[in-house]
Every structure is written in C-alpha cells, then in structure tokens.
C-alpha cells in the first residue's frame, strides 16, 4: 500500500504551542471564574489523560465557545508557538516524495484565521489545505475533522495517514481505515502500532510503510 497523503495535527504535533497559549488560557478562564494555576508540564500531564482538562476547567473544558474565545485571542496577539526541530525538513521531504499534506487542527477557530500563523511557521508552501473544529462548529470531534480532511483530499482512508500527538484522537478514528501514527511528544500510550518521537521521523516511516502491506 502506498500512502498518498498525510493529515497532520498542528498543536504539540508540529508546533510547541502551549507555552505561549497558557497565559491566554489563564486569562480566558479567569473571565469565567476559573483559576488555572498549573505550569506547562502539569497541564500537559492532565491534558493527556481522561477526563482531560475537565478537572481544571469543569464544564468549560467542553464549551466550544470558550475555546473559540481563547484561540481567537491567541491568534489576534500573534505571539505564536515554536515549530519542533526538523518539522520543516520533514514536510519538504514528504512533498518531494509526492505526498499531499493537509493540516487538521482541533482548534475551535476557523482555519481562515490561522493562515497567517501557518505562513509564519513556513507550513503554507507545503500544505494544500487546512481544516479545524472551528470550521465544523460546535458538536463535532476529531473523527468528523479527519473525515472532512479526507473530503478535501478526495481520497479513500486506506491510502491516507493521520498523524497526531494525542492517543484519544487515534481512538476516535481507529475504525475509519486511515493509517494512524502517534507522535510521542509527551505521552507514549497510543492505540496504534505506529509511534514516532517526532514528525521529523515521519518521512522514514512513510518510506517503510510504502514498501509494506498495512
């Protein structure tokens, strides 16, 4: 099976976003009467386990419009995260292999508002599209997001890889038929046989998968 396209998660997969986003999260939470006193490592530890951020934010953690407010503030301030080492080289290598790249982000913010940030990172020359939970609106999850990315690509799931840093994302899409790859930015417990430490390792894995039956 030859992989024709790759759907890439954005935050904590391609970009270390949380250190810059955390202060904005604190501000937004405070406006709703919640105190977020955790540092980056503490918050990540909570984020990667269930029930995830609900133990910090309560019902706000499932409130689409709360997260839209946070991500809009982040976008407007333009104090962006940092691309992980080797990501741009990996994207360039994947494109040279003829792989199509689409970003599918769980941000509750429309991709049209993220374009400048993607350009800042250097991603726009490599990707052919972006879709976000903000584009889909309230009530949608990562399964819906990946389905929309597949629609953008116009490809069947079996020839598309989905790459994300969160095990829960892979749990949601495991029945879809995509080739799911976990990125162990912070956690290792992925429900997938394919796990890499960084997207910098992705081209080598794709070469291997292209030469095998998945």
PDB file of C-alpha atoms in Angstrom:
ATOM      1  CA  UNK A   1       0.000   0.000   0.000  1.00  0.00           C
ATOM      2  CA  UNK A   2       1.396   3.390  -0.995  1.00  0.00           C
ATOM      3  CA  UNK A   3       0.398   6.322   1.195  1.00  0.00           C
ATOM      4  CA  UNK A   4      -0.779   9.177  -0.999  1.00  0.00           C
ATOM      5  CA  UNK A   5      -1.495  11.840   1.614  1.00  0.00           C
ATOM      6  CA  UNK A   6      -0.909  12.720   5.251  1.00  0.00           C
ATOM      7  CA  UNK A   7      -3.297  14.509   7.611  1.00  0.00           C
ATOM      8  CA  UNK A   8      -1.297  16.361  10.249  1.00  0.00           C
ATOM      9  CA  UNK A   9      -2.425  17.598  13.628  1.00  0.00           C
ATOM     10  CA  UNK A  10      -0.999  21.024  14.488  1.00  0.00           C
ATOM     11  CA  UNK A  11      -0.573  21.812  18.187  1.00  0.00           C
ATOM     12  CA  UNK A  12       2.016  19.724  20.057  1.00  0.00           C
ATOM     13  CA  UNK A  13       2.471  17.659  16.885  1.00  0.00           C
ATOM     14  CA  UNK A  14       4.075  20.192  14.557  1.00  0.00           C
ATOM     15  CA  UNK A  15       4.313  23.160  16.910  1.00  0.00           C
ATOM     16  CA  UNK A  16       5.032  23.626  20.613  1.00  0.00           C
ATOM     17  CA  UNK A  17       2.081  25.907  21.261  1.00  0.00           C
ATOM     18  CA  UNK A  18       1.204  25.519  24.921  1.00  0.00           C
ATOM     19  CA  UNK A  19       3.910  27.737  26.495  1.00  0.00           C
ATOM     20  CA  UNK A  20       2.554  30.758  24.579  1.00  0.00           C
ATOM     21  CA  UNK A  21      -1.092  29.693  24.821  1.00  0.00           C
ATOM     22  CA  UNK A  22      -1.066  29.060  28.564  1.00  0.00           C
ATOM     23  CA  UNK A  23      -1.189  32.713  29.636  1.00  0.00           C
ATOM     24  CA  UNK A  24      -4.135  33.297  27.323  1.00  0.00           C
ATOM     25  CA  UNK A  25      -5.885  30.238  28.720  1.00  0.00           C
ATOM     26  CA  UNK A  26      -5.397  31.636  32.219  1.00  0.00           C
ATOM     27  CA  UNK A  27      -6.884  34.981  31.172  1.00  0.00           C
ATOM     28  CA  UNK A  28      -9.893  33.417  29.457  1.00  0.00           C
ATOM     29  CA  UNK A  29     -10.539  31.040  32.341  1.00  0.00           C
ATOM     30  CA  UNK A  30     -10.355  33.898  34.852  1.00  0.00           C
ATOM     31  CA  UNK A  31     -13.057  35.761  32.943  1.00  0.00           C
ATOM     32  CA  UNK A  32     -15.272  32.744  33.557  1.00  0.00           C
ATOM     33  CA  UNK A  33     -14.362  32.422  37.238  1.00  0.00           C
ATOM     34  CA  UNK A  34     -11.807  29.620  36.873  1.00  0.00           C
ATOM     35  CA  UNK A  35      -8.219  29.729  38.135  1.00  0.00           C
ATOM     36  CA  UNK A  36      -5.589  27.883  36.096  1.00  0.00           C
ATOM     37  CA  UNK A  37      -2.506  27.821  38.324  1.00  0.00           C
ATOM     38  CA  UNK A  38      -0.759  24.868  36.675  1.00  0.00           C
ATOM     39  CA  UNK A  39       2.515  25.199  34.804  1.00  0.00           C
ATOM     40  CA  UNK A  40       3.069  23.779  31.320  1.00  0.00           C
ATOM     41  CA  UNK A  41       4.199  20.331  32.454  1.00  0.00           C
ATOM     42  CA  UNK A  42       1.363  19.946  34.948  1.00  0.00           C
ATOM     43  CA  UNK A  43      -1.223  20.983  32.390  1.00  0.00           C
ATOM     44  CA  UNK A  44       0.165  18.610  29.755  1.00  0.00           C
ATOM     45  CA  UNK A  45       0.091  15.759  32.250  1.00  0.00           C
ATOM     46  CA  UNK A  46      -3.612  16.435  32.815  1.00  0.00           C
ATOM     47  CA  UNK A  47      -4.374  17.006  29.135  1.00  0.00           C
ATOM     48  CA  UNK A  48      -3.132  13.590  28.063  1.00  0.00           C
ATOM     49  CA  UNK A  49      -5.295  11.622  30.469  1.00  0.00           C
ATOM     50  CA  UNK A  50      -9.050  11.330  30.895  1.00  0.00           C
ATOM     51  CA  UNK A  51     -11.145  13.218  31.774  1.00  0.00           C
ATOM     52  CA  UNK A  52      -8.534  15.618  30.470  1.00  0.00           C
ATOM     53  CA  UNK A  53      -8.928  19.313  31.270  1.00  0.00           C
ATOM     54  CA  UNK A  54     -12.323  18.994  32.931  1.00  0.00           C
ATOM     55  CA  UNK A  55     -10.562  18.588  36.281  1.00  0.00           C
ATOM     56  CA  UNK A  56      -9.114  22.076  35.758  1.00  0.00           C
ATOM     57  CA  UNK A  57     -11.876  23.866  33.861  1.00  0.00           C
ATOM     58  CA  UNK A  58     -15.041  21.949  34.724  1.00  0.00           C
ATOM     59  CA  UNK A  59     -17.780  22.345  32.119  1.00  0.00           C
ATOM     60  CA  UNK A  60     -15.712  24.988  30.302  1.00  0.00           C
ATOM     61  CA  UNK A  61     -13.465  22.218  29.016  1.00  0.00           C
ATOM     62  CA  UNK A  62     -16.323  21.074  26.742  1.00  0.00           C
ATOM     63  CA  UNK A  63     -17.531  24.558  25.805  1.00  0.00           C
ATOM     64  CA  UNK A  64     -16.807  25.248  22.127  1.00  0.00           C
ATOM     65  CA  UNK A  65     -17.243  28.987  22.507  1.00  0.00           C
ATOM     66  CA  UNK A  66     -14.862  29.210  25.465  1.00  0.00           C
ATOM     67  CA  UNK A  67     -12.108  27.621  23.389  1.00  0.00           C
ATOM     68  CA  UNK A  68     -13.039  29.787  20.404  1.00  0.00           C
ATOM     69  CA  UNK A  69     -12.530  32.829  22.632  1.00  0.00           C
ATOM     70  CA  UNK A  70      -9.126  31.558  23.780  1.00  0.00           C
ATOM     71  CA  UNK A  71      -7.856  30.685  20.302  1.00  0.00           C
ATOM     72  CA  UNK A  72      -9.142  33.925  18.819  1.00  0.00           C
ATOM     73  CA  UNK A  73      -7.244  35.899  21.460  1.00  0.00           C
ATOM     74  CA  UNK A  74      -4.118  33.830  20.759  1.00  0.00           C
ATOM     75  CA  UNK A  75      -4.442  34.454  17.033  1.00  0.00           C
ATOM     76  CA  UNK A  76      -5.011  38.188  17.426  1.00  0.00           C
ATOM     77  CA  UNK A  77      -1.955  38.639  19.657  1.00  0.00           C
ATOM     78  CA  UNK A  78       0.262  36.910  17.073  1.00  0.00           C
ATOM     79  CA  UNK A  79       2.697  35.643  19.693  1.00  0.00           C
ATOM     80  CA  UNK A  80       2.985  32.211  18.162  1.00  0.00           C
ATOM     81  CA  UNK A  81       4.482  28.910  19.244  1.00  0.00           C
ATOM     82  CA  UNK A  82       7.708  27.288  18.109  1.00  0.00           C
ATOM     83  CA  UNK A  83       7.999  24.706  15.350  1.00  0.00           C
ATOM     84  CA  UNK A  84       9.530  21.498  16.651  1.00  0.00           C
ATOM     85  CA  UNK A  85      13.009  20.665  15.388  1.00  0.00           C
ATOM     86  CA  UNK A  86      13.134  19.023  11.979  1.00  0.00           C
ATOM     87  CA  UNK A  87       9.482  19.587  11.056  1.00  0.00           C
ATOM     88  CA  UNK A  88      10.029  21.814   8.026  1.00  0.00           C
ATOM     89  CA  UNK A  89      12.675  19.467   6.648  1.00  0.00           C
ATOM     90  CA  UNK A  90      10.282  16.556   7.126  1.00  0.00           C
ATOM     91  CA  UNK A  91       7.466  18.358   5.329  1.00  0.00           C
ATOM     92  CA  UNK A  92       9.796  19.241   2.470  1.00  0.00           C
ATOM     93  CA  UNK A  93      10.927  15.619   2.240  1.00  0.00           C
ATOM     94  CA  UNK A  94       7.362  14.326   2.223  1.00  0.00           C
ATOM     95  CA  UNK A  95       6.395  16.731  -0.554  1.00  0.00           C
ATOM     96  CA  UNK A  96       9.447  15.648  -2.571  1.00  0.00           C
ATOM     97  CA  UNK A  97       8.114  12.095  -2.223  1.00  0.00           C
ATOM     98  CA  UNK A  98       4.864  13.250  -3.793  1.00  0.00           C
ATOM     99  CA  UNK A  99       2.836  13.091  -0.573  1.00  0.00           C
ATOM    100  CA  UNK A 100      -0.076  15.503  -0.200  1.00  0.00           C
ATOM    101  CA  UNK A 101      -0.268  17.270   3.154  1.00  0.00           C
ATOM    102  CA  UNK A 102      -3.309  18.663   4.956  1.00  0.00           C
ATOM    103  CA  UNK A 103      -3.434  20.137   8.451  1.00  0.00           C
ATOM    104  CA  UNK A 104      -6.406  19.122  10.599  1.00  0.00           C
ATOM    105  CA  UNK A 105      -6.388  21.012  13.885  1.00  0.00           C
ATOM    106  CA  UNK A 106      -8.632  20.619  16.880  1.00  0.00           C
ATOM    107  CA  UNK A 107      -8.648  24.363  17.474  1.00  0.00           C
ATOM    108  CA  UNK A 108     -12.131  25.799  17.846  1.00  0.00           C
ATOM    109  CA  UNK A 109     -11.153  28.570  15.431  1.00  0.00           C
ATOM    110  CA  UNK A 110     -11.689  28.825  11.686  1.00  0.00           C
ATOM    111  CA  UNK A 111      -8.673  27.978   9.537  1.00  0.00           C
ATOM    112  CA  UNK A 112      -9.080  31.294   7.722  1.00  0.00           C
ATOM    113  CA  UNK A 113      -7.958  32.939  10.973  1.00  0.00           C
ATOM    114  CA  UNK A 114      -4.959  30.597  11.280  1.00  0.00           C
ATOM    115  CA  UNK A 115      -3.451  31.171   7.820  1.00  0.00           C
ATOM    116  CA  UNK A 116      -1.075  33.934   8.932  1.00  0.00           C
ATOM    117  CA  UNK A 117       0.227  31.711  11.710  1.00  0.00           C
ATOM    118  CA  UNK A 118       0.736  28.787   9.336  1.00  0.00           C
ATOM    119  CA  UNK A 119       2.606  31.138   6.999  1.00  0.00           C
ATOM    120  CA  UNK A 120       4.749  32.343   9.929  1.00  0.00           C
ATOM    121  CA  UNK A 121       5.759  28.743  10.622  1.00  0.00           C
ATOM    122  CA  UNK A 122       6.596  28.130   6.956  1.00  0.00           C
ATOM    123  CA  UNK A 123       3.887  25.495   6.505  1.00  0.00           C
ATOM    124  CA  UNK A 124       1.838  27.105   3.741  1.00  0.00           C
ATOM    125  CA  UNK A 125       4.310  26.235   0.990  1.00  0.00           C
ATOM    126  CA  UNK A 126       3.959  22.533   1.813  1.00  0.00           C
ATOM    127  CA  UNK A 127       0.261  22.037   2.619  1.00  0.00           C
ATOM    128  CA  UNK A 128      -2.688  22.103   0.255  1.00  0.00           C
ATOM    129  CA  UNK A 129      -5.343  22.731   2.845  1.00  0.00           C
ATOM    130  CA  UNK A 130      -6.370  23.181   6.459  1.00  0.00           C
ATOM    131  CA  UNK A 131      -9.497  22.217   8.364  1.00  0.00           C
ATOM    132  CA  UNK A 132     -10.324  22.900  12.007  1.00  0.00           C
ATOM    133  CA  UNK A 133     -13.020  22.163  14.536  1.00  0.00           C
ATOM    134  CA  UNK A 134     -13.732  25.874  14.254  1.00  0.00           C
ATOM    135  CA  UNK A 135     -14.722  25.306  10.633  1.00  0.00           C
ATOM    136  CA  UNK A 136     -17.060  22.484  11.649  1.00  0.00           C
ATOM    137  CA  UNK A 137     -18.663  24.260  14.600  1.00  0.00           C
ATOM    138  CA  UNK A 138     -19.972  23.022  17.970  1.00  0.00           C
ATOM    139  CA  UNK A 139     -20.790  19.368  18.442  1.00  0.00           C
ATOM    140  CA  UNK A 140     -18.032  17.904  16.273  1.00  0.00           C
ATOM    141  CA  UNK A 141     -14.979  15.853  17.203  1.00  0.00           C
ATOM    142  CA  UNK A 142     -11.698  14.653  15.699  1.00  0.00           C
ATOM    143  CA  UNK A 143     -13.442  11.873  13.775  1.00  0.00           C
ATOM    144  CA  UNK A 144     -15.553  14.479  11.979  1.00  0.00           C
ATOM    145  CA  UNK A 145     -12.405  16.530  11.450  1.00  0.00           C
ATOM    146  CA  UNK A 146     -10.474  13.712   9.804  1.00  0.00           C
ATOM    147  CA  UNK A 147     -13.462  12.860   7.656  1.00  0.00           C
ATOM    148  CA  UNK A 148     -13.551  16.463   6.442  1.00  0.00           C
ATOM    149  CA  UNK A 149      -9.820  16.312   5.696  1.00  0.00           C
ATOM    150  CA  UNK A 150     -10.425  13.170   3.637  1.00  0.00           C
ATOM    151  CA  UNK A 151     -13.118  15.060   1.736  1.00  0.00           C
ATOM    152  CA  UNK A 152     -10.618  17.832   0.986  1.00  0.00           C
ATOM    153  CA  UNK A 153      -8.156  15.269  -0.297  1.00  0.00           C
ATOM    154  CA  UNK A 154     -10.764  13.293  -2.213  1.00  0.00           C
ATOM    155  CA  UNK A 155      -9.043  10.060  -1.220  1.00  0.00           C
ATOM    156  CA  UNK A 156     -10.166   6.833   0.490  1.00  0.00           C
ATOM    157  CA  UNK A 157      -8.964   6.384   4.094  1.00  0.00           C
ATOM    158  CA  UNK A 158      -6.746   3.406   3.294  1.00  0.00           C
ATOM    159  CA  UNK A 159      -4.184   5.492   1.407  1.00  0.00           C
ATOM    160  CA  UNK A 160      -4.041   8.316   3.945  1.00  0.00           C
ATOM    161  CA  UNK A 161      -2.004   8.557   7.156  1.00  0.00           C
ATOM    162  CA  UNK A 162      -3.290  10.505  10.156  1.00  0.00           C
ATOM    163  CA  UNK A 163      -0.586  11.878  12.470  1.00  0.00           C
ATOM    164  CA  UNK A 164      -1.372  13.235  15.943  1.00  0.00           C
ATOM    165  CA  UNK A 165       0.165  13.653  19.394  1.00  0.00           C
ATOM    166  CA  UNK A 166      -2.929  12.603  21.378  1.00  0.00           C
ATOM    167  CA  UNK A 167      -3.888   8.920  21.879  1.00  0.00           C
ATOM    168  CA  UNK A 168      -7.556   9.894  22.223  1.00  0.00           C
ATOM    169  CA  UNK A 169      -7.543  11.243  18.659  1.00  0.00           C
ATOM    170  CA  UNK A 170      -6.445   7.859  17.371  1.00  0.00           C
ATOM    171  CA  UNK A 171      -9.056   6.086  19.492  1.00  0.00           C
ATOM    172  CA  UNK A 172     -11.718   8.207  17.830  1.00  0.00           C
ATOM    173  CA  UNK A 173     -10.599   7.500  14.267  1.00  0.00           C
ATOM    174  CA  UNK A 174      -9.411   3.903  14.607  1.00  0.00           C
ATOM    175  CA  UNK A 175     -12.437   2.489  12.792  1.00  0.00           C
ATOM    176  CA  UNK A 176     -12.138   4.892   9.881  1.00  0.00           C
ATOM    177  CA  UNK A 177      -9.477   2.987   7.976  1.00  0.00           C
ATOM    178  CA  UNK A 178      -6.711   5.603   7.968  1.00  0.00           C
ATOM    179  CA  UNK A 179      -3.149   4.594   8.813  1.00  0.00           C
ATOM    180  CA  UNK A 180      -2.791   6.162  12.237  1.00  0.00           C
ATOM    181  CA  UNK A 181       0.561   7.336  13.591  1.00  0.00           C
ATOM    182  CA  UNK A 182       1.149   8.586  17.121  1.00  0.00           C
ATOM    183  CA  UNK A 183       3.716  11.275  17.854  1.00  0.00           C
ATOM    184  CA  UNK A 184       5.120  10.806  21.353  1.00  0.00           C
ATOM    185  CA  UNK A 185       5.682  14.495  22.081  1.00  0.00           C
ATOM    186  CA  UNK A 186       4.572  13.967  25.652  1.00  0.00           C
ATOM    187  CA  UNK A 187       2.904  10.581  26.058  1.00  0.00           C
ATOM    188  CA  UNK A 188       3.515   7.092  24.689  1.00  0.00           C
ATOM    189  CA  UNK A 189       0.318   5.102  25.174  1.00  0.00           C
ATOM    190  CA  UNK A 190      -1.041   5.140  21.639  1.00  0.00           C
ATOM    191  CA  UNK A 191      -3.636   2.629  20.354  1.00  0.00           C
ATOM    192  CA  UNK A 192      -1.626   2.262  17.146  1.00  0.00           C
ATOM    193  CA  UNK A 193       1.263   0.054  16.043  1.00  0.00           C
ATOM    194  CA  UNK A 194       2.992   3.087  14.552  1.00  0.00           C
ATOM    195  CA  UNK A 195       4.527   5.547  17.033  1.00  0.00           C
ATOM    196  CA  UNK A 196       7.329   8.052  16.394  1.00  0.00           C
ATOM    197  CA  UNK A 197       9.074  10.508  18.705  1.00  0.00           C
ATOM    198  CA  UNK A 198       8.698  13.431  16.327  1.00  0.00           C
ATOM    199  CA  UNK A 199       7.286  14.281  12.908  1.00  0.00           C
ATOM    200  CA  UNK A 200      10.952  14.655  11.937  1.00  0.00           C
ATOM    201  CA  UNK A 201      10.948  10.824  11.824  1.00  0.00           C
ATOM    202  CA  UNK A 202       7.859  10.662   9.612  1.00  0.00           C
ATOM    203  CA  UNK A 203       9.499  10.520   6.140  1.00  0.00           C
ATOM    204  CA  UNK A 204      11.480   7.429   7.114  1.00  0.00           C
ATOM    205  CA  UNK A 205       8.352   5.717   8.449  1.00  0.00           C
ATOM    206  CA  UNK A 206       6.358   6.591   5.327  1.00  0.00           C
ATOM    207  CA  UNK A 207       9.076   5.084   3.124  1.00  0.00           C
ATOM    208  CA  UNK A 208       8.831   1.899   5.177  1.00  0.00           C
ATOM    209  CA  UNK A 209       5.042   1.822   5.038  1.00  0.00           C
ATOM    210  CA  UNK A 210       5.040   2.414   1.281  1.00  0.00           C
ATOM    211  CA  UNK A 211       7.048  -0.753   0.896  1.00  0.00           C
ATOM    212  CA  UNK A 212       4.858  -2.933   3.106  1.00  0.00           C
ATOM    213  CA  UNK A 213       1.265  -4.083   3.350  1.00  0.00           C
ATOM    214  CA  UNK A 214      -0.504  -2.151   6.112  1.00  0.00           C
TER     215      UNK A 214
END
